[in-house]
Amino acid sequence: MVEFEGVIESIIYNNESNGYTVARLKKDNDMVTIVGYLPLINEGQPVKVSGEWVNHPEYGQQLKVQSYSEVTPTSLEGIERYLSSGLIQGIGPVMAKRIVEKFGADALDIIEYNPDKLTEIEGIGPKKAQTISGSFQKGRELRNVMVFLQTYGISTGNSVKIYKKYGQDAINLIRENPYRLTTDIFGIGFKTADRIARSLGIDMCSKYRLMAGIKYVLGEYCAKGGHTYLPYDILVSECERLLEVPREMLEEACVSLVMNKELVMEDMDGCTAVYLMPFYYSELGVSKRILEILSSAAKKIDANADLAITSYESETGIKLADKQKEAIISAIQNGVVIITGGPGTGKTTIIKCIINIMESSDMKISLAAPTGRAAKRMAEATGRESKTIHRLLEMGYTEDENSMVFLKDDSDPIDADAVIIDEASMIDIVLMNNLLKAIVPGTRLILVGDVDQLPSVGAGNVLRDLISSGVIPVVRLTEIFRQSQESMIIVNAHRINKGELPYLNERDKDFFFIDARSQEAVLKLIQELIKNRIPRFKDCAEPQKYIQVLTPMRKGICGVYNLNSSLQKILNPPSQDKDEKKVRDYVFRTGDKVMQIKNNYNMKWEKLKSEGEREGTGVFNGDLGYIEYIDNENNIISVIFDDDKRVTYDFTDIDELELAYAITIHKSQGSEFPVVVMPAVWGPPMLMTRNLLYTGVTRAKELVVIVGSKQVLAGMVSNNKIVKRYSGLDIRIKKLMETGIFYI
């Protein structure tokens, strides 16, 4: 092991995502090339390095650094160069020279311990002095944390997140319990924390490890499978496999988690169900509140339903079907009603008629949907304001701004006589609980959606469970109206839903199939369709904004990752005019189509247009946008989302973005695109299902093109297997209804 001190003379290469660096270090009068993970080093910075000499076949002798630490410079020249390095906010070369001329060898001590004296220098006021001192102290702390974490393969971006979360206590907290990272830091999973723990010598049977492992397995199943609970036997068996410890230890850890009120265990449908606390309380809250609203007397509507419907038909020239009339009457008569049906069955017409009747009785109505796109479509269709559910509930934050809360709740409810929610199949159990908290008994709740689509991305099976509980009035729409029958998209969606093969390649229609035998051929055809054929056919100048590729899977030749890489090359190729930022295994480029992949309630946005709110917070899983610019000097990416919101991402946060030329069908829920292109290639049976195909087809407004194998397409239509979601909502509602004890 070699160890010596020197000054970073120049940085030859630096990978910002993981801190890997090649630099020239000046040691006395010699120059040494050093390589290794050296996050946050700058030219002019004195360091102490240790490592092994290696011979590179092209570049010769280098020191492969295994560890390094910052060294405080002692010479005046060294101090000035250090201060000029850009490490400290508020100090450039000119100010560095002034500080050294004024304070000499004491300059760094003055900055750290007595920053008020900096105000003696021209150009530094009290505020700037504190900024300089704070930056100096913060920089040292951050570098210490990053040097500690680099040993465990933690990326620079995640290291910064860890420091932001824990501050100067980061190292001590991680040494004590590295498993806290799995719940506190987005992007760090159990396996990374487990690797750190083993390096620190933490026992495999440590209670921290077992408890974190159990919560990790339960959380992964809920996140990926949409479950609100897992049966106890499945949970323990999965934990045995992952953690490789005796079952009895895991059983004891489960008991400890229940005692600590981190988990709940109770009998559910013949098994012991294990819940994470947020899902347990959400399921319990939805069960109680939905029954309370259903059983409460709603504000009387001063209108005869039959006469009001006849009047609406006369005014609009629309002849309503019997099922549509039934849905409208049910909404007038009941505290809660569910209206479900596929495309072209007249759900929007029903909503407009309900609004017309209620407004004629001076009722105040709030319209909302789970996503910005769905809310925008609802507003355009009804001519009334529609909000996302998050906006309707007035999202806010706790005092420390570390967690999201809704300002609308039972103490300050939504000011409305009726709340109408569209795309209700997308609502997960946690969001539904918060919505119902803000609806007082006496307010009507009308849920509109398509129960045959995929369930919510988040945990729960809310719409399906509410229907299967059997206690809430439900109207099912099945009739396709004449104007909708002209669209093969709508006709085929209903055929698919009934288990029938879609009609393909009808002349002058909007649903096409192109046969391709191999995945490579499918990929090539999709590229050709998007680059040339569809833009010519639809006369669209910006295909990336007009066409959306939807695929069942993430991996493989026709999965999201490879499709995005391939489509980026033809739709947004490299150019001298386009800035780039490499992230993991792909590149973001100015102009790229991107998607937010997690809910970030703290992310700030500003509106490009002046209507409504000009600024706010909150970017959500599934939001689509385009990269406006990449600023590599200030480490930021600006994204314009579809609802005209500009969001500026720090480089440490861009792991929340993905390329979105292609997205999974799951992620497309609640969205609508002019043109949808879908590959039909072999994939896991659990993905290649009828309701997945149905959901993908119903996302298209003007054109659907499916490329691949008719055999695969037929297989999806016949595969009506719905992957089980462990959810207890319907059972809870039935039990509460039987007892009659559901008032909160």
Short mmCIF file of C-alpha atoms in Angstrom, two decimals, residues 485-732:
data_model
loop_
_atom_site.label_atom_id
_atom_site.label_comp_id
_atom_site.label_asym_id
_atom_site.label_seq_id
_atom_site.Cartn_x
_atom_site.Cartn_y
_atom_site.Cartn_z
CA GLN A 485 -69.43 1.73 -33.82
CA GLU A 486 -67.64 3.41 -36.70
CA SER A 487 -64.34 3.16 -34.81
CA MET A 488 -62.59 -0.19 -34.98
CA ILE A 489 -60.61 0.87 -31.90
CA ILE A 490 -63.82 0.86 -29.85
CA VAL A 491 -65.39 -2.15 -31.57
CA ASN A 492 -62.20 -4.20 -31.15
CA ALA A 493 -61.72 -3.11 -27.54
CA HIS A 494 -65.13 -4.60 -26.72
CA ARG A 495 -64.40 -7.73 -28.75
CA ILE A 496 -61.13 -8.23 -26.88
CA ASN A 497 -62.92 -7.69 -23.58
CA LYS A 498 -65.40 -10.44 -24.48
CA GLY A 499 -62.62 -12.83 -25.49
CA GLU A 500 -63.12 -12.41 -29.23
CA LEU A 501 -60.38 -11.76 -31.77
CA PRO A 502 -60.29 -8.17 -33.05
CA TYR A 503 -61.13 -7.32 -36.66
CA LEU A 504 -57.87 -6.57 -38.46
CA ASN A 505 -57.04 -4.27 -41.37
CA GLU A 506 -60.57 -3.20 -42.31
CA ARG A 507 -60.37 -0.75 -45.20
CA ASP A 508 -60.42 2.95 -44.25
CA LYS A 509 -60.54 2.13 -40.54
CA ASP A 510 -58.33 2.93 -37.53
CA PHE A 511 -57.06 -0.49 -36.35
CA PHE A 512 -54.23 -2.28 -38.17
CA PHE A 513 -52.08 -5.37 -37.70
CA ILE A 514 -48.68 -5.96 -39.37
CA ASP A 515 -47.30 -9.50 -39.32
CA ALA A 516 -43.68 -9.99 -38.24
CA ARG A 517 -42.17 -13.32 -37.23
CA SER A 518 -39.15 -12.32 -35.12
CA GLN A 519 -38.65 -9.70 -32.40
CA GLU A 520 -35.86 -8.15 -34.48
CA ALA A 521 -38.32 -7.76 -37.38
CA VAL A 522 -40.93 -6.25 -35.02
CA LEU A 523 -38.41 -3.71 -33.75
CA LYS A 524 -37.37 -2.76 -37.29
CA LEU A 525 -41.01 -2.30 -38.37
CA ILE A 526 -41.81 -0.15 -35.32
CA GLN A 527 -38.85 2.10 -36.13
CA GLU A 528 -40.01 2.44 -39.75
CA LEU A 529 -43.62 3.11 -38.70
CA ILE A 530 -42.67 5.89 -36.32
CA LYS A 531 -40.00 7.50 -38.45
CA ASN A 532 -41.77 7.44 -41.83
CA ARG A 533 -45.03 5.60 -42.41
CA ILE A 534 -47.32 6.94 -39.67
CA PRO A 535 -46.11 10.58 -39.94
CA ARG A 536 -46.90 10.47 -43.68
CA PHE A 537 -50.25 8.74 -43.10
CA LYS A 538 -51.36 11.14 -40.33
CA ASP A 539 -49.48 14.20 -41.59
CA CYS A 540 -47.77 14.87 -38.24
CA ALA A 541 -44.51 16.82 -38.03
CA GLU A 542 -43.56 15.68 -34.49
CA PRO A 543 -44.09 11.91 -34.29
CA GLN A 544 -42.66 11.68 -30.76
CA LYS A 545 -45.52 13.89 -29.54
CA TYR A 546 -48.19 12.22 -31.67
CA ILE A 547 -47.28 8.53 -31.43
CA GLN A 548 -46.83 6.46 -28.28
CA VAL A 549 -45.31 2.98 -28.25
CA LEU A 550 -46.86 0.77 -25.56
CA THR A 551 -45.37 -2.59 -24.60
CA PRO A 552 -46.24 -5.22 -21.97
CA MET A 553 -42.67 -5.66 -20.73
CA ARG A 554 -39.58 -3.74 -19.71
CA LYS A 555 -36.87 -6.18 -20.84
CA GLY A 556 -36.10 -7.89 -24.13
CA ILE A 557 -35.76 -6.67 -27.71
CA CYS A 558 -39.29 -5.24 -27.65
CA GLY A 559 -39.19 -4.13 -24.03
CA VAL A 560 -39.17 -0.55 -22.78
CA TYR A 561 -35.40 -0.27 -22.32
CA ASN A 562 -34.36 -1.42 -25.78
CA LEU A 563 -37.24 0.32 -27.57
CA ASN A 564 -36.35 3.64 -25.96
CA SER A 565 -32.69 3.31 -26.90
CA SER A 566 -33.62 2.43 -30.49
CA LEU A 567 -36.29 5.11 -30.91
CA GLN A 568 -34.12 7.83 -29.38
CA LYS A 569 -31.56 7.22 -32.13
CA ILE A 570 -34.07 7.94 -34.89
CA LEU A 571 -36.32 10.53 -33.23
CA ASN A 572 -33.72 12.55 -31.31
CA PRO A 573 -30.20 11.66 -32.51
CA PRO A 574 -27.04 13.30 -31.09
CA SER A 575 -26.29 16.80 -32.32
CA GLN A 576 -23.83 19.58 -31.53
CA ASP A 577 -26.87 21.72 -30.72
CA LYS A 578 -28.20 19.30 -28.09
CA ASP A 579 -26.70 18.99 -24.62
CA GLU A 580 -26.55 15.56 -23.02
CA LYS A 581 -26.32 13.96 -19.61
CA LYS A 582 -25.35 10.31 -19.15
CA VAL A 583 -27.33 8.52 -16.45
CA ARG A 584 -26.62 4.87 -15.67
CA ASP A 585 -26.80 2.97 -18.97
CA TYR A 586 -28.50 5.61 -21.10
CA VAL A 587 -28.25 9.24 -22.16
CA PHE A 588 -30.71 12.08 -21.66
CA ARG A 589 -30.65 14.61 -24.50
CA THR A 590 -32.33 17.98 -25.04
CA GLY A 591 -35.66 17.27 -26.73
CA ASP A 592 -36.06 13.75 -25.32
CA LYS A 593 -39.49 12.49 -24.33
CA VAL A 594 -39.36 11.50 -20.64
CA MET A 595 -41.58 10.18 -17.86
CA GLN A 596 -41.55 10.72 -14.09
CA ILE A 597 -41.35 7.28 -12.44
CA LYS A 598 -42.18 8.08 -8.80
CA ASN A 599 -44.41 10.45 -6.89
CA ASN A 600 -42.35 13.43 -5.72
CA TYR A 601 -44.56 15.69 -3.65
CA ASN A 602 -41.77 18.19 -2.93
CA MET A 603 -40.75 18.88 -6.55
CA LYS A 604 -41.53 22.49 -7.48
CA TRP A 605 -43.07 23.53 -10.81
CA GLU A 606 -44.07 26.69 -12.62
CA LYS A 607 -46.74 27.07 -15.29
CA LEU A 608 -45.72 28.30 -18.73
CA LYS A 609 -49.19 29.72 -19.32
CA SER A 610 -50.93 32.22 -17.08
CA GLU A 611 -54.29 30.47 -16.54
CA GLY A 612 -54.89 29.21 -12.99
CA GLU A 613 -52.04 28.50 -10.59
CA ARG A 614 -48.66 29.85 -11.69
CA GLU A 615 -46.56 27.66 -9.43
CA GLY A 616 -46.86 24.75 -7.06
CA THR A 617 -45.36 21.43 -6.02
CA GLY A 618 -45.82 17.80 -6.92
CA VAL A 619 -44.78 15.66 -9.91
CA PHE A 620 -46.33 12.22 -10.18
CA ASN A 621 -45.57 8.71 -11.35
CA GLY A 622 -46.52 8.47 -15.04
CA ASP A 623 -46.34 12.21 -15.89
CA LEU A 624 -44.97 12.68 -19.43
CA GLY A 625 -42.91 15.58 -20.73
CA TYR A 626 -39.97 16.75 -22.84
CA ILE A 627 -36.50 17.91 -21.88
CA GLU A 628 -36.36 21.65 -22.51
CA TYR A 629 -32.64 22.02 -21.80
CA ILE A 630 -29.71 20.44 -19.96
CA ASP A 631 -27.35 22.73 -18.06
CA ASN A 632 -24.13 20.85 -17.33
CA GLU A 633 -22.59 23.93 -15.70
CA ASN A 634 -25.25 24.17 -13.00
CA ASN A 635 -26.13 20.45 -12.96
CA ILE A 636 -29.82 20.83 -13.84
CA ILE A 637 -32.32 19.47 -16.37
CA SER A 638 -35.49 21.39 -17.23
CA VAL A 639 -38.56 19.36 -18.27
CA ILE A 640 -41.83 20.68 -19.69
CA PHE A 641 -44.65 18.30 -18.79
CA ASP A 642 -47.82 17.83 -20.83
CA ASP A 643 -49.87 20.14 -18.62
CA ASP A 644 -47.44 23.02 -19.35
CA LYS A 645 -45.58 22.69 -16.07
CA ARG A 646 -41.85 23.40 -16.10
CA VAL A 647 -39.89 21.35 -13.57
CA THR A 648 -36.18 21.87 -12.91
CA TYR A 649 -34.35 18.74 -11.76
CA ASP A 650 -31.03 18.75 -9.98
CA PHE A 651 -28.75 16.05 -11.39
CA THR A 652 -29.10 14.18 -8.08
CA ASP A 653 -32.84 13.77 -8.77
CA ILE A 654 -32.82 12.67 -12.40
CA ASP A 655 -32.99 8.99 -11.47
CA GLU A 656 -36.70 9.83 -11.12
CA LEU A 657 -36.89 10.23 -14.92
CA GLU A 658 -36.89 7.66 -17.73
CA LEU A 659 -37.00 7.94 -21.49
CA ALA A 660 -40.60 7.59 -22.68
CA TYR A 661 -40.65 7.03 -26.42
CA ALA A 662 -41.91 3.63 -25.27
CA ILE A 663 -43.66 2.98 -21.94
CA THR A 664 -45.32 -0.04 -20.38
CA ILE A 665 -49.07 -0.44 -20.78
CA HIS A 666 -49.33 -0.28 -16.99
CA LYS A 667 -47.79 3.20 -17.00
CA SER A 668 -50.17 4.38 -19.75
CA GLN A 669 -53.27 4.14 -17.55
CA GLY A 670 -55.35 7.29 -17.53
CA SER A 671 -53.57 8.64 -20.62
CA GLU A 672 -54.84 9.02 -24.15
CA PHE A 673 -52.68 9.26 -27.26
CA PRO A 674 -53.58 10.04 -30.88
CA VAL A 675 -51.69 6.98 -32.14
CA VAL A 676 -50.67 3.84 -30.25
CA VAL A 677 -48.17 1.29 -31.61
CA MET A 678 -47.88 -2.03 -29.77
CA PRO A 679 -45.56 -5.03 -30.28
CA ALA A 680 -47.20 -8.47 -30.07
CA VAL A 681 -44.30 -10.76 -29.15
CA TRP A 682 -43.90 -13.64 -26.72
CA GLY A 683 -43.52 -12.66 -23.09
CA PRO A 684 -44.26 -13.91 -19.55
CA PRO A 685 -47.85 -15.32 -19.41
CA MET A 686 -48.64 -13.16 -16.37
CA LEU A 687 -48.07 -10.07 -18.57
CA MET A 688 -49.61 -11.29 -21.81
CA THR A 689 -53.21 -10.99 -20.67
CA ARG A 690 -56.54 -9.89 -22.11
CA ASN A 691 -57.01 -6.90 -19.84
CA LEU A 692 -53.47 -5.69 -20.59
CA LEU A 693 -54.20 -5.77 -24.33
CA TYR A 694 -57.59 -4.16 -23.73
CA THR A 695 -56.04 -1.35 -21.69
CA GLY A 696 -53.38 -0.69 -24.35
CA VAL A 697 -55.91 -0.55 -27.20
CA THR A 698 -58.22 1.82 -25.29
CA ARG A 699 -55.39 4.35 -24.85
CA ALA A 700 -55.59 5.24 -28.57
CA LYS A 701 -57.82 8.01 -29.89
CA GLU A 702 -57.21 7.94 -33.66
CA LEU A 703 -55.15 4.90 -34.65
CA VAL A 704 -53.88 1.56 -33.31
CA VAL A 705 -51.11 -0.40 -35.03
CA ILE A 706 -50.11 -3.81 -33.63
CA VAL A 707 -46.91 -5.37 -34.95
CA GLY A 708 -45.97 -8.99 -34.42
CA SER A 709 -47.53 -12.45 -34.30
CA LYS A 710 -51.24 -13.22 -34.72
CA GLN A 711 -50.65 -16.23 -32.52
CA VAL A 712 -49.39 -13.99 -29.71
CA LEU A 713 -52.35 -11.64 -30.21
CA ALA A 714 -54.79 -14.56 -30.06
CA GLY A 715 -53.03 -15.87 -26.95
CA MET A 716 -53.47 -12.54 -25.16
CA VAL A 717 -57.18 -12.41 -26.07
CA SER A 718 -57.73 -15.92 -24.68
CA ASN A 719 -55.64 -15.36 -21.53
CA ASN A 720 -58.23 -13.99 -19.14
CA LYS A 721 -56.14 -14.78 -16.09
CA ILE A 722 -56.19 -11.80 -13.75
CA VAL A 723 -53.19 -11.86 -11.41
CA LYS A 724 -54.50 -12.00 -7.86
CA ARG A 725 -54.05 -8.92 -5.74
CA TYR A 726 -54.20 -9.53 -2.02
CA SER A 727 -56.67 -6.91 -0.89
CA GLY A 728 -59.17 -7.01 1.94
CA LEU A 729 -61.31 -3.99 1.09
CA ASP A 730 -64.39 -5.88 -0.16
CA ILE A 731 -64.29 -8.27 2.81
CA ARG A 732 -64.00 -5.37 5.28
#
